[in-house]
Amino acid sequence: MRQYALRRLAYMPLIVVVVSLITFFTLRLPFATDPVTLYVNQNTTQEQEDAIRADLGLDKPVLEQFVVWVGDLVRGDLGHTFRSNQPVWPEIQRRWPVNLEILVFSVFFSTVLGVTFGVITAVKQNSAADYGFRVFAVFGQSIPEFFLLILLIVLPSLWWNYSPPVGGHVSIFEDPVKNLRLYLPPTLLLGVGGAAALMRLTRSTLLEVFRQDYIRTARAKGLSGNKVILQHGLRNALIPIVTLTGAHVTALFFGSLILEQIFSINGLGQFFLVSAMTADFPVVQFLVFYTAVVVVTMNLLIDLSYAVIDPRVKYA
Amino acid sequence: MERENYWQRRLQRRRLLGGAGVTALGATTWALAGCGDDDDDGGSGGDAAATAAGVKPGTATAPTPTTAGETINKDGVGKARQTAIFASINPYAGLDSGLLWGFTVFDHLWYTPLDTGVRENFLAASIEQPDPLHFTVKLQDSVFHDKAPANGRAVKASDVKASFESAAKQTKISNSSWWSQVFDHIETPDDKTVNFVLKAVDAWTFSSTNAGSPIASSILPEEIAKDPTFMDKDLVGSGRYQFVSHQNGANFKLQRFDKWRIKGEPYLAGIDYKLIQEQAAALAAFSAQEIDGVGLNNKLEREDLVKKHGDKIVVDAEDSRAVWLLQTRADGGFADQRVRQAIYLALDRKQMVDLMNFGEGKMSGPVPPAFGEALPAAEITSTYAKSDPAEAKKLLAATSFDVNHEYEMKYPLLGDRYQQFAQIAQSQLQKNLGLKIKLVPEDFGKWLAQSLYGSQYDGFICYPTLNYDDPSSYIGAYTKQIGGRPNWAAFSDDELDALVIKQKTILDDKQRLAAVQEIQRKAYAKAAPFIPTFIAITNTANWAYVKGRVIGRGSYGLFNGKVYIDKG
Amino acid sequence: MATQSVTAPQTFDWAHVPKRPGFARRMGRLARQHPAGVFGLVILLLFVFLGLFGKQIAPYPADELSVGLPLQGPSSAHPFGLNQNGQDVFSRVISGAHVSFVICFWAVFLGAGMGSFLGILGGYFGRWLDYLIQRSGEAFAAFPSLVLFLMLRTAFGPTLKTIIVAIAIGALFGGNRVLRGQTIIERNQVYVESARAVGCSEWRIFIRHVVPNVLPLVVVIMSGTAGAAILAESALAFLGLGPADVSWGRDMSGNNLSIARTGYWHVVVFPGIAISLVVLGANLLGDSLRDIWDPRLRK
């Protein structure tokens, strides 16, 4: 187990490197967008264009550019944005709290709602509540997130002339009320989409677990219903739940962008989007690198949690 | 015409551009929305008759001088909408930031209100013109904001010199060719005197596309002008408002500059910008008074707001100066003039106005109707706006044009209207000429630099022009070289080239007007590949509690410091 | 609804059933037991049909302007009404299925299908195979599909291929992980140990025991992928990042949205229903198939 963990840990940087390599060289394929052409105006002369190219470091051979980039990265210099000539790291640093908050809230809502209703519907199988929640879940999963978020803005305005706050991240430590007013409603809605999937998975996994012999044994031993559910049932249903939650976090990169866009919050999603549209290579490269680190770390934790949750899972 | 008069009046419009709804707040929306971001909505300038579009002319649609005895609330903070995130706050890095700060944080030597057309001194105490290649500006007393590196020191002639020379070198802002081909250098005999020296005579020197550009003529402290990267982080000017803060290129906060050279102004204690990207969210925010004004996309939105809020809001209507263009090519299969004529005739501009603006728009020649230099409406109807699919087909059939080839129609990904216009043009050309056209959306940067400036398109490209302040900008595309580049549409016509260059040197208003109109007639006769279609009549809604708005003075209404919030 | 899924399954009456009922009869019975699944299947078949032939059978070309009065509400001539361009919304909804279908197709077959297979393979055999699949999977899992999409878009601009590649690769390694987790559990089940004890070969155990046990999950994942791909495509289109084609998400965004807000709801509601319906169909079908094929549920 420990050996496995260590080996995975050693592989993490490798994955991140591979991802960065793919990105770096894809962006510089001969038929890919040339950023320099985006930073000229109608009066720009060829000399000025060459100067811009040199300034952006794109005049060197691709391999040399790569060496420079890696060298800078190792020294903690992430380069400057093409568009605004700002150091990349502070730009990211200012924005990531937005995404962290969206992520934490959404995952919290989806997990709490999903697991709770999953357990309820499994235990009360075939009851009215079961049907009700399942219908709700099936529909909840079928409605695009952007539509829910748009309704959140449009409906209160039509009904009560209330406009939910949009725009402007306020730190939760500075002004918790303002922060929560901005983030809670949309993250709750984002969470609902994830909760629907999680609820259905929890329910079906639990139902399967309930059919297993050891649950029957546990009941036969005289353990109370709730205890069986929590101690045995849920514990055994945890692996798929954790896996799905992991996938949910990854999916939230998308949800977060949609939320940022509709609620006009300037986070990493929008930053990435604008950078992609303006061929801002240093930003795109670093954001890919950054998400890779986040996702790889999370996947490692999920994998390791399998062994913690279910001792039968052995890692060779 | 005498020379002094020429310099004074050369921007005068034969027709007054009244009725437009550009307020300090509304027009900043324009600054944000109109340029580089969304489309032609909320343009400035316009026609008083536009109110016939069914808008109730509110009390504030006329200039509202503050009546004596009325108490002015100087504590109010204006709340404006920002429609897009700025890539950088540096005014030299983008049109959006350049315009916004140009109207607020930075001071300018002069401005020319659209209603009078008479250039007015702003920071300049006087402007003298001994001859067309020189002019001298004497500066008033003024100080910079109390921030490093200027630290509240006085504005000097050397600041003006450094600012203009720095702006001329910028590549990221869309400077007009004035900066490279007309402007030569500046001499500063003393701290209060600025001598401009020009390389060539240009009748449009003072217009807002040239030396009066709200971006390029912003006066920066010399220290910053010499190192404009400073403005990536902070802005220090000598304008009415001081830059306070921003969040990653959004939600700007501006604060009144108490030492502003016009005492007692501005009335607003500050302006808060709120980033709202979705129009639906902006309308909701406007209804909830989270923002004071909002640019409207169409008649439906206007009617909805009027129904909801009645006379608590004021809706302004104005003629946009953004002409929707369909640009084709003048080379390859399009070299035959008859092909381009066929395309002119195949377009149905009425349908465009009906579909894009619910009928609220006007046919336009190359120069939009808001200008005196525009061709008379009747003439436009019989030339540019003529639609005759049968004739178009006949013309095309007589040529060797390849109708089986699939042509591209490129448009920038900037909003629905761009796509809508492209769809309509595509559909009309398919239906009326049997052309095969594929729509190709592109990111704005790529579209602008490569497809438009770089002429990389196979067939068609479409876009609205910017809201220029002078007709010259609209006809500039007929030259062989546009700016420093070959003609975007590969259009090369000796006669038009010479005419366009010549009109810039005609100092007499009437003669120049005639020359500009002549160019437009020639362009039609030669079926120039820049095909103008229509302009929209656009609406802006403001809450009536926004008082003291100055309307109908074009984008320069933005320099009005007398706006205040009166919520009673 | 999938309410039938958990009711006590029918038992065979061994005394009176000399031979297995015919295929049609079995299908008919399944259909009666799973009306929600049938509903889902019908929706999906319709979606596939429209995706392939929608443009041909639409009453008007999707981009034909002014086929009627702009913004006219639903009528018998135009069942879903008309949009601002006077385009027939019904035709646009039918034609819009194409883009969704193409993306969905690649995501399901390239993404979910291949991905599931690799996941099961790796989860069961472990060792170097698992290692290889997992590592390359992780490299791409480290590319959430949006991130991959934006990266590709930076390089190649807004094309359909960019979207397909991004969504399909996302699906490839998404399904992979879930199935691998499930397979690891199956691998450690008692029945596998028993099979091994009686001398079954690893391949036999894999094909005969493990695969059937995780197969329902593959189907669930495929149907989930179909739904997710459609949602992703519509969200990209909504954000203005989709291809230029007629698309449901695109028709729900921007100007249409603000027009809908002023009372012309039909402009966005029908494309919205189309998206939700197809995703719903995929989910319902997935549920029912899962119920049908899960050996443990069948007793």
mmCIF file with all atom_site columns, C-alpha atoms in Angstrom, chain B residues 129-289:
data_model
loop_
_atom_site.group_PDB
_atom_site.id
_atom_site.type_symbol
_atom_site.label_atom_id
_atom_site.label_alt_id
_atom_site.label_comp_id
_atom_site.label_asym_id
_atom_site.label_entity_id
_atom_site.label_seq_id
_atom_site.pdbx_PDB_ins_code
_atom_site.Cartn_x
_atom_site.Cartn_y
_atom_site.Cartn_z
_atom_site.occupancy
_atom_site.B_iso_or_equiv
_atom_site.pdbx_formal_charge
_atom_site.auth_seq_id
_atom_site.auth_comp_id
_atom_site.auth_asym_id
_atom_site.auth_atom_id
_atom_site.pdbx_PDB_model_num
ATOM 1   C CA . GLN B 1 129 ? -3.164  77.859 -36.383 1.00 0.00 ? 129 GLN B CA 1
ATOM 2   C CA . PRO B 1 130 ? -0.679  79.921 -38.352 1.00 0.00 ? 130 PRO B CA 1
ATOM 3   C CA . ASP B 1 131 ? -0.830  77.497 -41.277 1.00 0.00 ? 131 ASP B CA 1
ATOM 4   C CA . PRO B 1 132 ? -2.200  74.040 -42.052 1.00 0.00 ? 132 PRO B CA 1
ATOM 5   C CA . LEU B 1 133 ? 1.032   72.328 -41.042 1.00 0.00 ? 133 LEU B CA 1
ATOM 6   C CA . HIS B 1 134 ? 1.351   73.899 -37.605 1.00 0.00 ? 134 HIS B CA 1
ATOM 7   C CA . PHE B 1 135 ? -0.818  74.649 -34.625 1.00 0.00 ? 135 PHE B CA 1
ATOM 8   C CA . THR B 1 136 ? -0.046  75.904 -31.191 1.00 0.00 ? 136 THR B CA 1
ATOM 9   C CA . VAL B 1 137 ? -1.874  74.965 -28.024 1.00 0.00 ? 137 VAL B CA 1
ATOM 10  C CA . LYS B 1 138 ? -1.594  76.995 -24.831 1.00 0.00 ? 138 LYS B CA 1
ATOM 11  C CA . LEU B 1 139 ? -2.373  74.990 -21.719 1.00 0.00 ? 139 LEU B CA 1
ATOM 12  C CA . GLN B 1 140 ? -4.552  75.928 -18.771 1.00 0.00 ? 140 GLN B CA 1
ATOM 13  C CA . ASP B 1 141 ? -3.465  75.272 -15.206 1.00 0.00 ? 141 ASP B CA 1
ATOM 14  C CA . SER B 1 142 ? -4.113  71.715 -14.213 1.00 0.00 ? 142 SER B CA 1
ATOM 15  C CA . VAL B 1 143 ? -2.613  69.099 -11.917 1.00 0.00 ? 143 VAL B CA 1
ATOM 16  C CA . PHE B 1 144 ? -2.225  65.342 -12.054 1.00 0.00 ? 144 PHE B CA 1
ATOM 17  C CA . HIS B 1 145 ? -3.821  62.966 -9.571  1.00 0.00 ? 145 HIS B CA 1
ATOM 18  C CA . ASP B 1 146 ? -2.097  62.664 -6.235  1.00 0.00 ? 146 ASP B CA 1
ATOM 19  C CA . LYS B 1 147 ? -0.395  59.373 -6.958  1.00 0.00 ? 147 LYS B CA 1
ATOM 20  C CA . ALA B 1 148 ? 3.103   58.274 -7.839  1.00 0.00 ? 148 ALA B CA 1
ATOM 21  C CA . PRO B 1 149 ? 4.875   59.047 -10.102 1.00 0.00 ? 149 PRO B CA 1
ATOM 22  C CA . ALA B 1 150 ? 3.186   62.398 -10.803 1.00 0.00 ? 150 ALA B CA 1
ATOM 23  C CA . ASN B 1 151 ? 2.200   63.093 -7.186  1.00 0.00 ? 151 ASN B CA 1
ATOM 24  C CA . GLY B 1 152 ? -0.106  65.950 -7.925  1.00 0.00 ? 152 GLY B CA 1
ATOM 25  C CA . ARG B 1 153 ? 2.336   68.045 -9.906  1.00 0.00 ? 153 ARG B CA 1
ATOM 26  C CA . ALA B 1 154 ? 1.244   70.509 -12.592 1.00 0.00 ? 154 ALA B CA 1
ATOM 27  C CA . VAL B 1 155 ? 0.562   69.362 -16.154 1.00 0.00 ? 155 VAL B CA 1
ATOM 28  C CA . LYS B 1 156 ? 3.306   70.659 -18.448 1.00 0.00 ? 156 LYS B CA 1
ATOM 29  C CA . ALA B 1 157 ? 3.814   70.919 -22.168 1.00 0.00 ? 157 ALA B CA 1
ATOM 30  C CA . SER B 1 158 ? 6.402   68.170 -21.978 1.00 0.00 ? 158 SER B CA 1
ATOM 31  C CA . ASP B 1 159 ? 3.677   65.800 -20.729 1.00 0.00 ? 159 ASP B CA 1
ATOM 32  C CA . VAL B 1 160 ? 1.597   66.524 -23.816 1.00 0.00 ? 160 VAL B CA 1
ATOM 33  C CA . LYS B 1 161 ? 4.593   66.005 -26.079 1.00 0.00 ? 161 LYS B CA 1
ATOM 34  C CA . ALA B 1 162 ? 5.531   62.712 -24.415 1.00 0.00 ? 162 ALA B CA 1
ATOM 35  C CA . SER B 1 163 ? 1.925   61.476 -24.529 1.00 0.00 ? 163 SER B CA 1
ATOM 36  C CA . PHE B 1 164 ? 1.390   62.164 -28.225 1.00 0.00 ? 164 PHE B CA 1
ATOM 37  C CA . GLU B 1 165 ? 4.741   60.740 -29.205 1.00 0.00 ? 165 GLU B CA 1
ATOM 38  C CA . SER B 1 166 ? 4.173   57.640 -27.117 1.00 0.00 ? 166 SER B CA 1
ATOM 39  C CA . ALA B 1 167 ? 0.695   57.093 -28.538 1.00 0.00 ? 167 ALA B CA 1
ATOM 40  C CA . ALA B 1 168 ? 2.035   57.344 -32.081 1.00 0.00 ? 168 ALA B CA 1
ATOM 41  C CA . LYS B 1 169 ? 4.287   54.370 -31.406 1.00 0.00 ? 169 LYS B CA 1
ATOM 42  C CA . GLN B 1 170 ? 1.674   52.010 -29.990 1.00 0.00 ? 170 GLN B CA 1
ATOM 43  C CA . THR B 1 171 ? 0.819   48.925 -31.986 1.00 0.00 ? 171 THR B CA 1
ATOM 44  C CA . LYS B 1 172 ? -1.973  47.497 -29.882 1.00 0.00 ? 172 LYS B CA 1
ATOM 45  C CA . ILE B 1 173 ? -4.380  50.397 -30.209 1.00 0.00 ? 173 ILE B CA 1
ATOM 46  C CA . SER B 1 174 ? -5.980  50.970 -33.569 1.00 0.00 ? 174 SER B CA 1
ATOM 47  C CA . ASN B 1 175 ? -4.395  54.284 -34.341 1.00 0.00 ? 175 ASN B CA 1
ATOM 48  C CA . SER B 1 176 ? -5.506  55.912 -37.541 1.00 0.00 ? 176 SER B CA 1
ATOM 49  C CA . SER B 1 177 ? -2.945  56.590 -40.213 1.00 0.00 ? 177 SER B CA 1
ATOM 50  C CA . TRP B 1 178 ? -2.911  60.217 -39.056 1.00 0.00 ? 178 TRP B CA 1
ATOM 51  C CA . TRP B 1 179 ? -0.419  59.178 -36.431 1.00 0.00 ? 179 TRP B CA 1
ATOM 52  C CA . SER B 1 180 ? 2.025   57.731 -38.898 1.00 0.00 ? 180 SER B CA 1
ATOM 53  C CA . GLN B 1 181 ? 1.388   59.837 -41.984 1.00 0.00 ? 181 GLN B CA 1
ATOM 54  C CA . VAL B 1 182 ? 0.392   63.292 -40.763 1.00 0.00 ? 182 VAL B CA 1
ATOM 55  C CA . PHE B 1 183 ? 1.740   63.810 -37.269 1.00 0.00 ? 183 PHE B CA 1
ATOM 56  C CA . ASP B 1 184 ? 5.404   64.741 -37.283 1.00 0.00 ? 184 ASP B CA 1
ATOM 57  C CA . HIS B 1 185 ? 6.527   66.009 -33.898 1.00 0.00 ? 185 HIS B CA 1
ATOM 58  C CA . ILE B 1 186 ? 5.827   68.425 -31.071 1.00 0.00 ? 186 ILE B CA 1
ATOM 59  C CA . GLU B 1 187 ? 7.935   71.329 -29.862 1.00 0.00 ? 187 GLU B CA 1
ATOM 60  C CA . THR B 1 188 ? 7.640   72.765 -26.379 1.00 0.00 ? 188 THR B CA 1
ATOM 61  C CA . PRO B 1 189 ? 9.135   76.223 -26.130 1.00 0.00 ? 189 PRO B CA 1
ATOM 62  C CA . ASP B 1 190 ? 7.870   76.551 -22.551 1.00 0.00 ? 190 ASP B CA 1
ATOM 63  C CA . ASP B 1 191 ? 5.816   74.664 -19.977 1.00 0.00 ? 191 ASP B CA 1
ATOM 64  C CA . LYS B 1 192 ? 2.527   76.053 -21.217 1.00 0.00 ? 192 LYS B CA 1
ATOM 65  C CA . THR B 1 193 ? 3.030   76.001 -24.975 1.00 0.00 ? 193 THR B CA 1
ATOM 66  C CA . VAL B 1 194 ? 2.727   73.020 -27.272 1.00 0.00 ? 194 VAL B CA 1
ATOM 67  C CA . ASN B 1 195 ? 3.617   73.418 -30.955 1.00 0.00 ? 195 ASN B CA 1
ATOM 68  C CA . PHE B 1 196 ? 2.336   70.664 -33.214 1.00 0.00 ? 196 PHE B CA 1
ATOM 69  C CA . VAL B 1 197 ? 4.238   70.126 -36.440 1.00 0.00 ? 197 VAL B CA 1
ATOM 70  C CA . LEU B 1 198 ? 2.561   68.096 -39.181 1.00 0.00 ? 198 LEU B CA 1
ATOM 71  C CA . LYS B 1 199 ? 4.021   66.349 -42.207 1.00 0.00 ? 199 LYS B CA 1
ATOM 72  C CA . ALA B 1 200 ? 0.973   66.719 -44.377 1.00 0.00 ? 200 ALA B CA 1
ATOM 73  C CA . VAL B 1 201 ? -2.166  68.776 -44.566 1.00 0.00 ? 201 VAL B CA 1
ATOM 74  C CA . ASP B 1 202 ? -5.115  66.909 -43.113 1.00 0.00 ? 202 ASP B CA 1
ATOM 75  C CA . ALA B 1 203 ? -8.493  68.513 -42.890 1.00 0.00 ? 203 ALA B CA 1
ATOM 76  C CA . TRP B 1 204 ? -9.527  65.937 -40.302 1.00 0.00 ? 204 TRP B CA 1
ATOM 77  C CA . THR B 1 205 ? -6.659  66.500 -37.910 1.00 0.00 ? 205 THR B CA 1
ATOM 78  C CA . PHE B 1 206 ? -8.861  67.478 -34.954 1.00 0.00 ? 206 PHE B CA 1
ATOM 79  C CA . SER B 1 207 ? -11.401 64.724 -35.322 1.00 0.00 ? 207 SER B CA 1
ATOM 80  C CA . SER B 1 208 ? -11.762 62.025 -32.736 1.00 0.00 ? 208 SER B CA 1
ATOM 81  C CA . THR B 1 209 ? -10.295 59.419 -35.030 1.00 0.00 ? 209 THR B CA 1
ATOM 82  C CA . ASN B 1 210 ? -7.120  61.439 -35.358 1.00 0.00 ? 210 ASN B CA 1
ATOM 83  C CA . ALA B 1 211 ? -5.478  63.932 -33.014 1.00 0.00 ? 211 ALA B CA 1
ATOM 84  C CA . GLY B 1 212 ? -8.655  64.162 -30.962 1.00 0.00 ? 212 GLY B CA 1
ATOM 85  C CA . SER B 1 213 ? -8.773  60.434 -30.318 1.00 0.00 ? 213 SER B CA 1
ATOM 86  C CA . PRO B 1 214 ? -10.080 59.765 -26.827 1.00 0.00 ? 214 PRO B CA 1
ATOM 87  C CA . ILE B 1 215 ? -7.422  57.072 -26.525 1.00 0.00 ? 215 ILE B CA 1
ATOM 88  C CA . ALA B 1 216 ? -4.340  58.395 -28.198 1.00 0.00 ? 216 ALA B CA 1
ATOM 89  C CA . SER B 1 217 ? -4.682  62.037 -27.192 1.00 0.00 ? 217 SER B CA 1
ATOM 90  C CA . SER B 1 218 ? -5.063  61.236 -23.497 1.00 0.00 ? 218 SER B CA 1
ATOM 91  C CA . ILE B 1 219 ? -2.552  63.254 -21.547 1.00 0.00 ? 219 ILE B CA 1
ATOM 92  C CA . LEU B 1 220 ? -0.346  61.133 -19.380 1.00 0.00 ? 220 LEU B CA 1
ATOM 93  C CA . PRO B 1 221 ? 2.403   62.245 -17.044 1.00 0.00 ? 221 PRO B CA 1
ATOM 94  C CA . GLU B 1 222 ? 5.670   62.248 -18.942 1.00 0.00 ? 222 GLU B CA 1
ATOM 95  C CA . GLU B 1 223 ? 7.149   59.551 -16.700 1.00 0.00 ? 223 GLU B CA 1
ATOM 96  C CA . ILE B 1 224 ? 4.332   57.183 -17.623 1.00 0.00 ? 224 ILE B CA 1
ATOM 97  C CA . ALA B 1 225 ? 4.218   58.169 -21.285 1.00 0.00 ? 225 ALA B CA 1
ATOM 98  C CA . LYS B 1 226 ? 7.833   57.127 -21.569 1.00 0.00 ? 226 LYS B CA 1
ATOM 99  C CA . ASP B 1 227 ? 7.129   53.802 -19.893 1.00 0.00 ? 227 ASP B CA 1
ATOM 100 C CA . PRO B 1 228 ? 3.522   52.928 -20.685 1.00 0.00 ? 228 PRO B CA 1
ATOM 101 C CA . THR B 1 229 ? 3.842   49.501 -19.032 1.00 0.00 ? 229 THR B CA 1
ATOM 102 C CA . PHE B 1 230 ? 3.274   51.423 -15.808 1.00 0.00 ? 230 PHE B CA 1
ATOM 103 C CA . MET B 1 231 ? -0.368  51.539 -16.808 1.00 0.00 ? 231 MET B CA 1
ATOM 104 C CA . ASP B 1 232 ? -0.641  47.772 -16.606 1.00 0.00 ? 232 ASP B CA 1
ATOM 105 C CA . LYS B 1 233 ? -0.920  48.342 -12.874 1.00 0.00 ? 233 LYS B CA 1
ATOM 106 C CA . ASP B 1 234 ? -2.221  51.816 -12.184 1.00 0.00 ? 234 ASP B CA 1
ATOM 107 C CA . LEU B 1 235 ? -3.564  54.837 -13.993 1.00 0.00 ? 235 LEU B CA 1
ATOM 108 C CA . VAL B 1 236 ? -2.525  58.360 -13.202 1.00 0.00 ? 236 VAL B CA 1
ATOM 109 C CA . GLY B 1 237 ? -3.976  61.180 -15.241 1.00 0.00 ? 237 GLY B CA 1
ATOM 110 C CA . SER B 1 238 ? -5.362  64.629 -14.726 1.00 0.00 ? 238 SER B CA 1
ATOM 111 C CA . GLY B 1 239 ? -8.968  63.906 -15.629 1.00 0.00 ? 239 GLY B CA 1
ATOM 112 C CA . ARG B 1 240 ? -12.160 64.344 -13.621 1.00 0.00 ? 240 ARG B CA 1
ATOM 113 C CA . TYR B 1 241 ? -11.966 60.980 -11.981 1.00 0.00 ? 241 TYR B CA 1
ATOM 114 C CA . GLN B 1 242 ? -9.200  59.151 -10.224 1.00 0.00 ? 242 GLN B CA 1
ATOM 115 C CA . PHE B 1 243 ? -8.750  55.491 -10.772 1.00 0.00 ? 243 PHE B CA 1
ATOM 116 C CA . VAL B 1 244 ? -9.302  53.655 -7.489  1.00 0.00 ? 244 VAL B CA 1
ATOM 117 C CA . SER B 1 245 ? -9.411  49.933 -8.053  1.00 0.00 ? 245 SER B CA 1
ATOM 118 C CA . HIS B 1 246 ? -10.393 47.033 -10.228 1.00 0.00 ? 246 HIS B CA 1
ATOM 119 C CA . GLN B 1 247 ? -10.869 43.310 -9.849  1.00 0.00 ? 247 GLN B CA 1
ATOM 120 C CA . ASN B 1 248 ? -9.016  41.452 -12.550 1.00 0.00 ? 248 ASN B CA 1
ATOM 121 C CA . GLY B 1 249 ? -10.012 43.866 -15.267 1.00 0.00 ? 249 GLY B CA 1
ATOM 122 C CA . ALA B 1 250 ? -13.582 44.320 -14.064 1.00 0.00 ? 250 ALA B CA 1
ATOM 123 C CA . ASN B 1 251 ? -15.685 46.235 -11.545 1.00 0.00 ? 251 ASN B CA 1
ATOM 124 C CA . PHE B 1 252 ? -13.729 49.438 -11.742 1.00 0.00 ? 252 PHE B CA 1
ATOM 125 C CA . LYS B 1 253 ? -14.130 52.082 -9.114  1.00 0.00 ? 253 LYS B CA 1
ATOM 126 C CA . LEU B 1 254 ? -13.551 55.714 -9.942  1.00 0.00 ? 254 LEU B CA 1
ATOM 127 C CA . GLN B 1 255 ? -13.527 58.573 -7.492  1.00 0.00 ? 255 GLN B CA 1
ATOM 128 C CA . ARG B 1 256 ? -14.042 62.282 -7.998  1.00 0.00 ? 256 ARG B CA 1
ATOM 129 C CA . PHE B 1 257 ? -10.766 64.180 -8.409  1.00 0.00 ? 257 PHE B CA 1
ATOM 130 C CA . ASP B 1 258 ? -11.176 67.089 -6.028  1.00 0.00 ? 258 ASP B CA 1
ATOM 131 C CA . LYS B 1 259 ? -8.488  69.187 -7.665  1.00 0.00 ? 259 LYS B CA 1
ATOM 132 C CA . TRP B 1 260 ? -10.014 68.889 -11.140 1.00 0.00 ? 260 TRP B CA 1
ATOM 133 C CA . ARG B 1 261 ? -9.428  72.084 -13.046 1.00 0.00 ? 261 ARG B CA 1
ATOM 134 C CA . ILE B 1 262 ? -13.145 72.818 -13.443 1.00 0.00 ? 262 ILE B CA 1
ATOM 135 C CA . LYS B 1 263 ? -14.069 73.781 -9.889  1.00 0.00 ? 263 LYS B CA 1
ATOM 136 C CA . GLY B 1 264 ? -17.038 72.052 -8.319  1.00 0.00 ? 264 GLY B CA 1
ATOM 137 C CA . GLU B 1 265 ? -17.162 69.288 -10.903 1.00 0.00 ? 265 GLU B CA 1
ATOM 138 C CA . PRO B 1 266 ? -17.766 66.511 -11.365 1.00 0.00 ? 266 PRO B CA 1
ATOM 139 C CA . TYR B 1 267 ? -20.985 66.241 -9.399  1.00 0.00 ? 267 TYR B CA 1
ATOM 140 C CA . LEU B 1 268 ? -20.776 62.500 -9.066  1.00 0.00 ? 268 LEU B CA 1
ATOM 141 C CA . ALA B 1 269 ? -18.687 61.384 -6.136  1.00 0.00 ? 269 ALA B CA 1
ATOM 142 C CA . GLY B 1 270 ? -17.570 58.432 -8.187  1.00 0.00 ? 270 GLY B CA 1
ATOM 143 C CA . ILE B 1 271 ? -18.541 55.833 -10.725 1.00 0.00 ? 271 ILE B CA 1
ATOM 144 C CA . ASP B 1 272 ? -18.786 52.137 -9.987  1.00 0.00 ? 272 ASP B CA 1
ATOM 145 C CA . TYR B 1 273 ? -18.704 49.793 -12.927 1.00 0.00 ? 273 TYR B CA 1
ATOM 146 C CA . LYS B 1 274 ? -20.331 46.456 -12.615 1.00 0.00 ? 274 LYS B CA 1
ATOM 147 C CA . LEU B 1 275 ? -19.404 43.596 -14.885 1.00 0.00 ? 275 LEU B CA 1
ATOM 148 C CA . ILE B 1 276 ? -22.585 42.109 -16.354 1.00 0.00 ? 276 ILE B CA 1
ATOM 149 C CA . GLN B 1 277 ? -21.999 40.016 -19.426 1.00 0.00 ? 277 GLN B CA 1
ATOM 150 C CA . GLU B 1 278 ? -25.434 38.573 -20.088 1.00 0.00 ? 278 GLU B CA 1
ATOM 151 C CA . GLN B 1 279 ? -27.958 41.029 -21.479 1.00 0.00 ? 279 GLN B CA 1
ATOM 152 C CA . ALA B 1 280 ? -30.778 39.260 -19.630 1.00 0.00 ? 280 ALA B CA 1
ATOM 153 C CA . ALA B 1 281 ? -28.888 39.770 -16.369 1.00 0.00 ? 281 ALA B CA 1
ATOM 154 C CA . ALA B 1 282 ? -28.228 43.403 -17.222 1.00 0.00 ? 282 ALA B CA 1
ATOM 155 C CA . LEU B 1 283 ? -31.922 44.061 -17.803 1.00 0.00 ? 283 LEU B CA 1
ATOM 156 C CA . ALA B 1 284 ? -32.746 42.435 -14.497 1.00 0.00 ? 284 ALA B CA 1
ATOM 157 C CA . ALA B 1 285 ? -30.068 44.502 -12.784 1.00 0.00 ? 285 ALA B CA 1
ATOM 158 C CA . PHE B 1 286 ? -31.377 47.675 -14.392 1.00 0.00 ? 286 PHE B CA 1
ATOM 159 C CA . SER B 1 287 ? -34.916 46.966 -13.253 1.00 0.00 ? 287 SER B CA 1
ATOM 160 C CA . ALA B 1 288 ? -33.628 46.417 -9.738  1.00 0.00 ? 288 ALA B CA 1
ATOM 161 C CA . GLN B 1 289 ? -31.675 49.702 -9.958  1.00 0.00 ? 289 GLN B CA 1
#
